[in-house]
Amino acid sequence: RTERSSAARMWTFARLHYSMYEPAVEEWNKTGEPKVELSLLGIQAVEQRMLSSFLTRKSGAELMEIERRIASRAFAGPLDGVGFLDLTDRIKAEGLDQKINASSFTPWSTRGRIFGLPHDVHPVMLGYRADMVEAAGIDVSKIETWEDFITVLSPLLYDADGNRRTDRYLLNMWETHMDTIEVLLLQAGGGAVDPDGMPMLDNDANARVMAHIAAWSHGKNRIAADAPYFSASGNRLLLDGFVVASFVPDWMCNVWRNEIPQLGGKVKLMPLPSWERGGRRTSVWGGSMLGISRDAENHDQLWEFAKHLYLSPELSRELYTKGDIISPVKEFWSDPMYDKPDAYFSGQAPGRMYINLAGDVPPRYSSPFSVLAVERLRTVASRLATYAKAQGDATPESLLPEAKRLLIEAQDEVMEHARRNRFITPAEGEGS
Amino acid sequence: MASLAIDSVSKVYPGRVGVVDRLSLDIPDGCFCVLLGPSGCGKSTLLRMIAGIETITSGEIRLDGQVINNWHPRDRDVAMVFQNYALYPHLSVRDNIGFPLSMRRVPRADIAKRVDHAAQMLQLVELLDRRPSQLSGGQRQRVALARAVVREPRIFLFDEPLSNLDAAMRLRTRAELKQLHHRLRVSSVYVTHDQEEAMALADLVAVMAQGRLQQVAPPLDVYERPANRFVASFVGSPPMNFIAARLVPESGGVHTLSTEIGISARAVLAMPGVTPDVVLGIRPTAMRIAPATSGLAESKGGTMATMIESIEPLGELMDISLRCGTQHIIARVASDRSLKTGQSVALTIDLDKSHLFEPGPMGPRIEATLSCASQQHTAPKADQNTSQNTSQNTRSPSHESSHAILS
Amino acid sequence: MASLAIDSVSKVYPGRVGVVDRLSLDIPDGCFCVLLGPSGCGKSTLLRMIAGIETITSGEIRLDGQVINNWHPRDRDVAMVFQNYALYPHLSVRDNIGFPLSMRRVPRADIAKRVDHAAQMLQLVELLDRRPSQLSGGQRQRVALARAVVREPRIFLFDEPLSNLDAAMRLRTRAELKQLHHRLRVSSVYVTHDQEEAMALADLVAVMAQGRLQQVAPPLDVYERPANRFVASFVGSPPMNFIAARLVPESGGVHTLSTEIGISARAVLAMPGVTPDVVLGIRPTAMRIAPATSGLAESKGGTMATMIESIEPLGELMDISLRCGTQHIIARVASDRSLKTGQSVALTIDLDKSHLFEPGPMGPRIEATLSCASQQHTAPKADQNTSQNTSQNTRSPSHESSHAILS
Amino acid sequence: MTALSYAFVLIATLLILTPFVWLIIASFKTNEDFFTSTFLPTNGGIFDIAWDRLTFRNYVEVFNQPNFARALLNSVMLSSVTAVLATLACAMAGYTLALLSFRGRTAVTWLVLAALIIPPPLLIAPGFQVLFELGLLDSLWGLILPAITPAFGVYLFRQSAISSVPKELIEAARLDGCGEIRTFFTIVLPLLRPTVSAFVMITFLGTWNNFLTPQIVMQSPGGFPLSVAIAQLKNTYYQDYGLLMAGTMVSIAPVAALFLIMQRDFVSGLTRGAVKG
Amino acid sequence: MSSAPVATRSHASSRSASLPVAPWLLMAPFLFGVILFTLVPLLSSVHLSTRQTFGPEFSTNVGTGNFQFLASDPLFWTALRNTVIFTLGSVLIQLPLSLLLALALNRPNLRGRTFFRVSLFSPVLVGVVFVGMIFAVIFDKRTGLINRALHATIGWDIDFPWLESYIMPSLVIATTWQYVGFNMVYFLAALQNVSAELGEAAMLDGANAWNRFRHVILPAIMPVGTFVVLLSIIGSFQLFELPYILLNGTGGPQNRGLTLVMYLYQTGFQTGDLGYASAIGWVMALILGACAIGQRIISKRGERA
Ligand SMILES: Nc1ncnc2c1ncn2[C@@H]1O[C@H](COP(=O)(O)OP(=O)(O)OP(=O)(O)O)[C@@H](O)[C@H]1O
Ligand SMILES: Nc1ncnc2c1ncn2[C@@H]1O[C@H](COP(=O)(O)OP(=O)(O)OP(=O)(O)O)[C@@H](O)[C@H]1O
Ligand SMILES: [Mg+2]
Ligand SMILES: [Mg+2]
């Protein structure tokens, strides 16, 4: 049998996190109990080990830092089947729900219970090529809605080599890139699952957004193009100014900083254009949490450690300086470091800008069906795109009915699976 | 050294019955038994069953009285020369020969010594470091032979071990094998198609056909007293000439034998009461040819007039094929350049070297003494004796074969 | 049908020189040439070079005058029987035989006909649907043979095609091959170790040793007029007896021959001036044995007194080994049960069938006529002639071989 | 004919190597260049290529990874042990199924086939459980034991034994006094050499490159092999691609060497001259 | 016991009375491993396939429900279609290439064989993760190597969406790149069983290159050949990691990249229903089983020779 060292094991999947946590863990191990043993695993490995250990109730880690998409997979069963410790009462008791940005809890909540301590907020803005915009003498402050965005920036659309193929587009987004689609859906108040964890694909918000996305990338006047995120070619295209604006959550700043230093001083950030005047100017992308294994002994000590690690001012500072990530803990937001102008973003202070939007970050709920539902949304998007291509000069309006139809279809499919699940009935959803 | 008893053993291949058919054969300790038989009659199969690398469909094989049907080949301690060599391609000739010894944990030095000895005996010394793929056919065969004779097993099995050697080498090796046998006295079963070899080596010759035993006897007896027409025609080359004949009884067991080709003789039968229709068997070597004195000499007794159809010279000897009425007869005589094709000659037959058989390809031999029609004659003692010890020599098999022949 | 010219061809294997060594041989169109030679002397290699499946290290091979060294085997249109069969394991016997035809796009019906014919000729009919793995050794060999003879190639190459067949079958097949050759007249090279076969089939016999040609001549000549001591000892079985002897010159080319074992004779040499020390070669078949009249008869001329050391019976014949002083002599005579081991006998030698050689294993033959010391004698014309046409028959090779022998 | 195959092989090789060239070059590039130039960074020295922008930094970095040496050692250990054991186990079983006749042979053959067609993910969770029950988690054996009996190996050896070991040789060996086991080691294994070396190669590679299982079975980072160490160079937010590529190159080097040593065995005529017929 | 006449006569290839213990001894390691690490887990998955589960303590019997749902599950059928397409693609394109390469490299007179052999094999040396990375770069739309090369040469659409609309073809290309040399090694090893003598005999019999291949080489490599086919069918059916990485964990647009195993993985782990996953696995196993039986039949013929 494996000699289980008395030390509690903690897995993390990000090198950055690992390096940031090490000091905190060391400090804790000086005095605190139990000793914590931090180890770095590939994200795929974390996923499989987490699931294997949950499913077999065997030899997991006491503490697991989990990325959002993976976390939702732990919620497949009945509530008391979830492998993570239910933190709801502790959080409420200690008023953490007030202390921490509300929407940050949602990804780790299912059927009203909270299973993880949030690590971040991850608001989203648009990062755009300031150099081009200004060269064209355009004033982005006029932009409030997506309509504005198009009208204001459309002068930048142009065909460099006159081969009647446009060589610069306004928005970096593509019908196949689910992350950005989800960003827009959430911003518009749509999404994949409702607070009870039930699929909700066929709502108007989703339909509207889908219609727009299809129109933007294949419609009459196309503004969107694909410069893939996290890929050499994508960055190359950004450099070449193939697209003007991209979706930039706080952590993305760090990615750009490291992967495309050449863009330094050429880019700026602006809040997302909203879907209607006065609407929400931001969204959310990515995120992770710290969960405690239900099978661990000494839950309380681990809980203490979790707080020590996540709620410490040091960490919040580390997060921002090393990873451009703003802390979910509201009280730290006053920290002046967030106001420091950033040369990379042409003197803007990204921290502050994100914090200002943090309050508006939309909630996004998790459920066993998240993955399935999101997959369906992706399919809808891509089907709709095909439809748009076929239509030729499609507009959001002309696409709306088809979008609705497809979403309803998708909804039914997902519900098929949902109804199959004997462990989670809608009834139980309301129950808790 | 051991005695081997094969007791009504049969082999059936899927869909092929009677490959070996209820065959019984006793090989006393230290006996050197040569298997003769036409291609495909089951010789190799029999050897492989004795070796234990072919399953026995029915019957028993006993080694010193123990039934070994289910013994693993290793435990039978037999050495075999495969018809197709079966050398280990990845081992040098030396290691090939030494292999069986090293498998039996013989000390290194010993192995080296015995391998060298075997190599000398088979003139493989300068080939010891080659791979089988670098050898000529005959050399491979000698390696296979060497691999068998380095051992001192309880039984030797040789499957045409010399077939690919030149005459000189074959003679030498044959002598070596004979010596070896005299030295070790290991019971051996030896398959060959070379009858001179068989005669030279065998204590006992077993003639097989169609999976059955036809005769088991000392070499000369097989030649001089073939059990049946098959053996007679198979042993001896060129094969015996067969001529249809009739027996007309006379006084006291004496008959007159008459053939359509004009040869007639007196026949004294060992036992009475046989069919009048018989077959006269004459060895090509049991004839003499002389230029016909007159244009056409009249046939009488063992002599007849005939004509040379064709001549095949063979160095010292020559084969002459003659036309006698409807029949062709082959005679092998000392080569004599004066004889020419088309020439008419007088053919004389050694009647006392000729045989009578019942009709049919497997017709058993009729124990009889033939003599020239003219002179008086009675069966001499000697014949009786030898025939005695023949049948004694081959008691159990002869049962078998007679069975075989009748059934 | 084609004439084949091998022009000082050599083969060198990595690290093995002289496998085939500057060998020249002309095979006229339609000639049936039999290759004799000890194991490992390069016969198969030569055949494989002719076939084009072995590279030629140096020299030329010409087919009807065209150099074919670099021709692809397919284009040479030769049919070969491999020493180890090389049958296609996954094809039935029928398809194996038919393969070369179907490769040459012969119409189906035709193939069937010719396959059946070949199968009949080699008694494979009831085996046609088997796989090679289900055949006996001899059956496999016959399939290999059949695969060659279904074709009518420009050249036939046979590498010991009958070695695994029983005597009867071999005789029959030999006859079939002879007929085939008479019908098609395809030039053939035929390797065998069976000298009877060689004699029976060959128009021309080529004797090889150590990669070199020793003699090329019609069969009987090779036997009766061996070019050198090697050929003499290699051809004919049991091998010739060799006895050291001295030549003492007398009047006009006539010499007296004396041996230490007491045999003496008169020798008339075709050409004068040879070393006094020579070797007398006597074929075992060129001797007669009679029970010694007195206890010990004195030796004189072709006859000598000696003692039987051992007897090996071979059916019709028997081999008797005799002690003559220090030497053993093997005599092959008609079997005679009256002779017993240890018995002292008178041995008579057919001097006119004996030969003289220069010393050394390859010592060339000395053209001479031997006769009993007593009676007068001069070399008869006949001998002269035959010796003439021998040397004529074998001009180009005999150059070669004498080369070979001298170098 | 030769010319034809030559052309064919050349083209194939080119196509195969192109991504490699990319990989190799990438391993010498800074992150900046990685993202902005496909092959070599342009506009600079000779051939308009900025040679000076190429760097060894990535390699230095790789070797400076925490317990890199340890990981390398683990990999070598793990891979070689697995490869050897697996080859033995599979060859033995394969030969048995191919050339020995015994009751239950067909059954076992079918078992092999069955094992062959099981989709691995089907076994992830139950397999994990078994490992746990056997207390093999967090030990090298937990990685080795499950890996030494791949059904496909058994089947591979079975098939190649059928075609490359003449049964006459087995018979001869038996007569010469070999037990079945001896026969396997002295006769069969040498004859199967091409397959053996191919299989050793393949197993070694599989283990060498497998980065997932070790992370699931091994609990303490100390036991991680190179593959994991390299995989961990991957970051969640942004990637240091140059580093990754360098890591890949480093992890390839040893196996490449091994392959160079072994590849000769894939081609070596063997059974020739064994039997006639 | 196995040498009892009855027992062996029924046996097509009855060779010898081999000690009954030896075979089991030789197979012991394998049996030990396969029972422990395949059979045992497998049995639990058999049981699972009739249940709907979440972890050990949450599991209810659904009888054949899983299979019924499977039949009507469009995702499953998509996955099956994709997988079959991929399998056909890789078997029909990859293997012939491998064989041809092996044949070419087996020529003794080919200069630089070693170099070619090593080069062709080298992709296997790279872990699948990096294959994913490399091919992400290669298949990129505007900047990808393929599109740019083809655009430059034959004016191919520079925005050709490999990894969106043509995922399976892309995967076939990628796997071919990685495994063509790998299979080549199998074939190279197999080619060693081809008897030179037979080749020579065939030449004399007038067989051209094709016929020699057909009648001498092919039969000799048949056992291994059929094995390689079976293996790559199985391998293709279990395609998982590469698309998982190339499409970062999703099935790609309209699940064009969803393979059976990926779906199995998603349902088994991502929605935690091991029961349904097992059902999928078993359907896969059935399909592959059919192939396996086919292969046995074919190679049986080969073994007779
Ligand atoms: N691949 C090889 N490498 C080295 N030597 C070889 C090779 N093949 C044959 N030899 C040698 O070449 C010589 C001639 O071989 P070859 O097969 O021609 O002999 P052979 O006359 O056919 O003998 P046999 O009558 O036994 O078949 C032999 O001594 C053999 O050892
Ligand atoms: N595996 C097999 N399946 C079916 N029949 C077989 C098999 N092996 C041999 N035979 C047949 O069994 C008979 C005997 O074969 P065996 O090898 O014993 O003949 P043999 O006496 O050795 O002949 P040869 O003198 O030609 O070697 C042959 O007719 C052969 O066709
Ligand atoms: Mg035989
Ligand atoms: Mg030969």
Coordinates of C-alpha atoms in Angstrom, one line a residue, chain E residues 20-129:
Chain E
P20 CA 1.9 -29.5 -21.1
V21 CA 3.6 -27.4 -18.5
A22 CA 6.1 -25.7 -20.7
P23 CA 3.6 -23.6 -22.7
W24 CA 1.9 -22.3 -19.6
L25 CA 5.3 -21.5 -18.1
L26 CA 6.2 -19.5 -21.1
M27 CA 2.9 -17.7 -21.1
A28 CA 2.8 -17.1 -17.4
P29 CA 4.0 -13.5 -17.4
F30 CA 1.6 -12.5 -20.1
L31 CA -1.3 -14.2 -18.5
F32 CA -0.5 -12.7 -15.1
G33 CA -0.4 -9.2 -16.6
V34 CA -3.4 -9.5 -18.9
I35 CA -5.6 -11.0 -16.1
L36 CA -4.5 -8.4 -13.5
F37 CA -4.5 -5.3 -15.6
T38 CA -7.0 -6.0 -18.3
L39 CA -9.4 -8.8 -17.4
V40 CA -10.2 -7.6 -13.9
P41 CA -10.8 -4.0 -14.8
L42 CA -12.6 -5.2 -17.9
L43 CA -15.1 -7.3 -15.9
S44 CA -16.0 -4.4 -13.7
S45 CA -16.6 -2.4 -16.9
V46 CA -18.9 -5.2 -18.2
H47 CA -20.9 -4.8 -15.1
L48 CA -20.8 -1.0 -15.5
S49 CA -22.2 -1.1 -19.0
T50 CA -25.6 -2.1 -17.6
R51 CA -25.6 0.7 -15.1
Q52 CA -25.6 4.5 -14.9
T53 CA -23.0 5.6 -12.4
F54 CA -21.4 8.4 -10.7
G55 CA -18.5 7.1 -8.7
P56 CA -18.8 3.9 -6.7
E57 CA -21.6 4.7 -4.4
F58 CA -23.9 6.3 -7.0
S59 CA -25.0 3.7 -9.5
T60 CA -28.3 2.4 -10.6
N61 CA -29.2 -0.4 -12.9
V62 CA -30.5 0.7 -16.3
G63 CA -30.3 -2.7 -17.9
T64 CA -29.8 -2.2 -21.6
G65 CA -30.8 1.4 -21.3
N66 CA -27.3 2.6 -22.1
F67 CA -27.3 0.7 -25.3
Q68 CA -30.8 1.8 -26.3
F69 CA -29.8 5.4 -25.7
L70 CA -26.6 4.9 -27.6
A71 CA -28.6 3.8 -30.7
S72 CA -30.5 7.1 -30.7
D73 CA -27.6 9.3 -29.6
P74 CA -26.6 11.5 -32.6
L75 CA -23.3 12.2 -31.0
F76 CA -22.4 8.6 -30.9
W77 CA -23.2 8.2 -34.6
T78 CA -21.2 11.3 -35.5
A79 CA -18.3 9.9 -33.5
L80 CA -18.6 6.5 -35.2
R81 CA -18.8 8.1 -38.6
N82 CA -15.7 10.1 -38.0
T83 CA -13.8 7.2 -36.6
V84 CA -14.6 4.9 -39.5
I85 CA -13.6 7.6 -42.0
F86 CA -10.3 8.1 -40.2
T87 CA -9.7 4.4 -40.0
L88 CA -10.3 3.8 -43.7
G89 CA -8.2 6.8 -44.5
S90 CA -5.2 5.7 -42.4
V91 CA -5.4 2.0 -43.4
L92 CA -5.8 2.7 -47.1
I93 CA -3.2 5.4 -47.3
Q94 CA -0.7 4.9 -44.6
L95 CA -0.1 1.1 -44.8
P96 CA 0.5 0.9 -48.5
L97 CA 3.0 3.8 -48.1
S98 CA 4.7 2.0 -45.3
L99 CA 5.0 -1.2 -47.3
L100 CA 6.3 0.6 -50.3
L101 CA 8.9 2.4 -48.2
A102 CA 9.9 -0.9 -46.6
L103 CA 10.3 -2.6 -49.9
A104 CA 12.4 0.3 -51.3
L105 CA 14.6 0.4 -48.2
N106 CA 15.0 -3.4 -48.2
R107 CA 17.0 -3.2 -51.5
P108 CA 20.6 -4.1 -50.6
N109 CA 22.0 -1.8 -53.3
L110 CA 20.2 1.3 -52.1
R111 CA 22.7 3.9 -50.9
G112 CA 22.1 5.7 -47.7
R113 CA 19.5 3.2 -46.4
T114 CA 20.4 3.9 -42.8
F115 CA 19.8 7.6 -43.2
F116 CA 16.5 7.1 -44.9
R117 CA 15.4 4.5 -42.4
V118 CA 16.3 6.7 -39.4
S119 CA 14.7 9.8 -41.0
L120 CA 11.5 8.0 -41.8
F121 CA 11.2 6.5 -38.4
S122 CA 12.1 9.7 -36.5
P123 CA 8.5 11.1 -36.2
V124 CA 7.7 8.3 -33.8
L125 CA 10.3 9.6 -31.5
V126 CA 8.3 12.8 -30.9
G127 CA 5.6 12.6 -28.3
V128 CA 2.0 13.1 -29.5
V129 CA 1.9 16.4 -27.6

